[in-house]
Amino acid sequence: MAIPKNTLFLIDGMAIAYRAHFAFIKNPRVTSYGLETSAVYGFINSVFEILSKEAPSHIAVVFDTNKPTFRHEMFEAYKGQREEMPEGLRKALPFIRKCIEAMNIPVITLDGFEADDIIGTLAHKAVEHDFQVFMMTPDKDFGQLVRENVYIYKPARLGNDIEVLGVQDILEKWEIERIDQVTDILGLWGDAVDNIPGVPGVGEKTAKSLIKTYGTVENILQNVHQLKGKQKENFENFADQAILSKKLATIPTDVPIEFDEVSLRVELPDAQKLGDLFKELEFRTLYKRMFGDSQSTGVDSLQASSKNNNANNIGLFSTEEHIVSAEQSYKTAENTPHSYHLVDTNKKIEELLDLLSKSEVYCFDTETDGLDALLCNIVGMSFCTEPTVAYYLPLSENREEVVSILNQFKPIFSDTSKTLIGQNCKYDLHVLDNYGIEVENILFDTMLAHYLLEPDMRHNMDYLAETYLGYQPISITTLIGKKGKDQASMRDISVKLACEYASEDADITFQLYEVFKPMLAEFGVEKLFNEVEMPLVTVLQSMEKEGISLDTKALAEYSKLLEEESLIIEKEIYKLAGFKFNVNSPKQLGEVLFNVLKLDPKAKKTKTGQYKTDEEVLQLLAIEHSIAAKVIDFRQIQKLKSTYIDALPLLINPNTGRIHTSYNQAVAATGRLSSNNPNLQNIPIRTERGKEVRKAFIKKNEDYTLLSADYSQIELRIISEISGETQMLADFKAGLDIHTATASKVYGIPVEEVTSDMRRNAKMVNFGIIYGISAFGLSQRLGVPRGEAAKLIEQYFATYPSIKTYMDKTINEAKDKGYVETLLGRRRYLRDINSGNATVRGFAERNAINAPIQGSAADMIKLAMIRIHKSMTDAKLQSKMLLQVHDELVFDAKLDELDQLKAIIKDGMENALPMSVPILVEMGTGDCWLDAH
């Protein structure tokens, strides 16, 4: 909807803040110093969108105060059951206020009244002054305030566009004849969030039906004799409560506040204050949108909005000076002296080689025509040996010419005394390897250095440059455009532009090296960096290059089988439902399960009004209703088919005919490796259907077999080592089955009398303790009463007291230091460990217990990979290490090297991280991964 001139936007501050906070709840935004900024970012983005797209002439943000309102006087329990504000949001609110004030947007509050009341009053007064008013809120209660020229403006969410609701929209939405009937429905319905009681047994649907028949709450009470059964009884017994609820739900429009047109005009923001705040909050993208270069669409739209507004509105950015001054807050290539050189002659190549030969440390970066390191071609390479000075060597499309030039650099790359600095070195190693160049330098990866320093933060170069150098690099999109079919290649841009961009990459990475190198020592992770993470880079590069064979024929056949099975299950679902519908549509499925079949009268809905049909909901329904079990089965087949069975063949490299997964060292904060294309960690192995995926990963040829080597119960062995729990250590040293031994002690019976259920319970406690499981969590997993689960945990700690001591000690140390460490000193920062919010603090405490264990296991297998790779290389074996998944390594083992390889693997894994507890490695072989595991 186009917003006309002379308009007022009234923003429901707290509602938009809550909405912004929860929009990022699964992936919260956190600054490098631990401040959660999700709410601030979402809030300011929403305001920015209004100002730039809608160009209002007047605006205000309205907040509640912490003082009681007239509703509390009317009903003491009003909002009495409201949950405590999330801590992240509470800490964000002052910054939201600061940003609003820096944008020179008025903030309105009034003790004794809520934001709804102030907005309602100002909206209705503004209309009398010939304004059109838009109340920006997701709150349904505002429907009662809508009238001619007063609208609800619901911000965009979850991919849906903004929604503007006028009188007719509200009448249709609420199924009423008059706007004031919204309060009648709200009064009957009640509000659990605000603790408005309503009338028992009356929900939204019943409330609408009653108001459609009787018009008002008062009229229902006058005609209560027409009602029947329990409903009649409820209205007779709760008549006063119905009237009270309607009063509580009514938003007054006569609050003692004046409509001051002048004070609400959109004003020019304080660019300096706002820019400083955005830098403090690390809002780099938002900063660029508001203060970026003159070609920025955000600035253009803001300037356009200034021109389009009426004479009273001076707009957001009326002069170029404000953009320039804000820009200068960051250093850039435009405002920072530098010396970048184009190496485009043989003489210049010789000079560069001479410089590099004399340098002990140099930064190196490649520019390519694609992102797939195994398929792309090199376009150029840049070097840097000191800050602000860099060199770019463009390379032609002729492979022979490129190889000839690269061969001149072989002595540099093969010098084992030199240090090569890079940002994500593994990619550049792959690119050089594609041309027959092997890098033997000492490696220093700035991405991995920062990963050890701040494992929970982002590690891309732009973020690092802005955070640690106050420098904003040239955006790649300014050179080749945004992602998509029209995006250009580095090969397409001028050599001059490429030189500036690529040289800057090398220069900035070199400067980051100078920042991070001393920090590694200061933070105590220098040894971990030099002896684990950096040596692992070449190991992973070798594994990625090798890849693994895939049985595409078997996958194609299995895909057909799953398709047939899926169709059969789909027909069974239709039969149980009584008609056809789209099973893949959560909305349609919810309607079938809860409106048609009425499987759960208390079914929960999502914030968008749809019924919840996630796996948790379906699992509970499946206990009694077969249709839910069928839907779970159907979804599992669909996911397995689309994610793996049909997707894996598309990932085969056309040059090698093999799958080449890509390993990520800087993703999981625990230190674990992750992978993508494909994601090996998520391949399902517990179901019969899922196992077929592992069956598709096959040996190289008839001269090879696949070998799988897996650590046995490694995390339990590590916790026994870290905690010094003598009883558990003794059991491991005696070679006992740890779960049976634990069950024997916890239940106080001989080992031979332990039943399979007892062992299962002990196993759940053993692994659950590592993740800080509660009595409630254990009871849910075991399907036993909470009291029985609590008793199990109590007996467990009585059996292994040192583990309880370890847990308590670790949490207390984390509260003092703010982090925990693995056996090798890998840190996990726990910024919420002293949180006032019990839920948030509990999550941090569980991480405190688990991180040293899981992180030590991650360090151990990384060390094992490094040892094994070196031993295999020294022995000149043709066998190859292929995959790493959780605690498992997979190899293409040449049959005539099998015994030698097994000995290398056993030694490498068992002695990777020497401990007093014995480390057990289980190995198996087979034609496919499933058989080997």
mmCIF file of N, CA and C in Angstrom, residues 722 803-816:
data_model
loop_
_atom_site.group_PDB
_atom_site.id
_atom_site.type_symbol
_atom_site.label_atom_id
_atom_site.label_comp_id
_atom_site.label_asym_id
_atom_site.label_seq_id
_atom_site.Cartn_x
_atom_site.Cartn_y
_atom_site.Cartn_z
ATOM 1 N N ILE A 722 39.627 -36.359 33.052
ATOM 2 C CA ILE A 722 39.590 -34.976 33.528
ATOM 3 C C ILE A 722 39.167 -34.907 34.993
ATOM 4 N N ILE A 803 33.098 -37.101 39.578
ATOM 5 C CA ILE A 803 32.458 -36.477 38.412
ATOM 6 C C ILE A 803 31.595 -35.305 38.858
ATOM 7 N N LYS A 804 30.871 -35.481 39.962
ATOM 8 C CA LYS A 804 30.066 -34.376 40.506
ATOM 9 C C LYS A 804 30.984 -33.235 40.949
ATOM 10 N N THR A 805 32.109 -33.574 41.559
ATOM 11 C CA THR A 805 33.072 -32.552 41.988
ATOM 12 C C THR A 805 33.600 -31.781 40.785
ATOM 13 N N TYR A 806 33.918 -32.531 39.699
ATOM 14 C CA TYR A 806 34.396 -31.898 38.469
ATOM 15 C C TYR A 806 33.364 -30.908 37.916
ATOM 16 N N MET A 807 32.103 -31.341 37.881
ATOM 17 C CA MET A 807 31.045 -30.503 37.327
ATOM 18 C C MET A 807 30.895 -29.208 38.119
ATOM 19 N N ASP A 808 30.848 -29.336 39.448
ATOM 20 C CA ASP A 808 30.688 -28.145 40.300
ATOM 21 C C ASP A 808 31.901 -27.224 40.178
ATOM 22 N N LYS A 809 33.090 -27.813 40.199
ATOM 23 C CA LYS A 809 34.322 -27.031 40.107
ATOM 24 C C LYS A 809 34.401 -26.303 38.762
ATOM 25 N N THR A 810 34.051 -26.993 37.697
ATOM 26 C CA THR A 810 34.116 -26.404 36.350
ATOM 27 C C THR A 810 33.174 -25.227 36.226
ATOM 28 N N ILE A 811 31.952 -25.371 36.732
ATOM 29 C CA ILE A 811 30.982 -24.279 36.663
ATOM 30 C C ILE A 811 31.476 -23.082 37.469
ATOM 31 N N ASN A 812 31.991 -23.323 38.658
ATOM 32 C CA ASN A 812 32.485 -22.223 39.498
ATOM 33 C C ASN A 812 33.669 -21.508 38.854
ATOM 34 N N GLU A 813 34.578 -22.266 38.255
ATOM 35 C CA GLU A 813 35.724 -21.652 37.581
ATOM 36 C C GLU A 813 35.271 -20.852 36.361
ATOM 37 N N ALA A 814 34.271 -21.384 35.658
ATOM 38 C CA ALA A 814 33.744 -20.665 34.493
ATOM 39 C C ALA A 814 33.119 -19.341 34.907
ATOM 40 N N LYS A 815 32.455 -19.339 36.050
ATOM 41 C CA LYS A 815 31.848 -18.099 36.540
ATOM 42 C C LYS A 815 32.908 -17.068 36.896
ATOM 43 N N ASP A 816 34.063 -17.542 37.362
ATOM 44 C CA ASP A 816 35.149 -16.622 37.712
ATOM 45 C C ASP A 816 35.894 -16.130 36.472
#
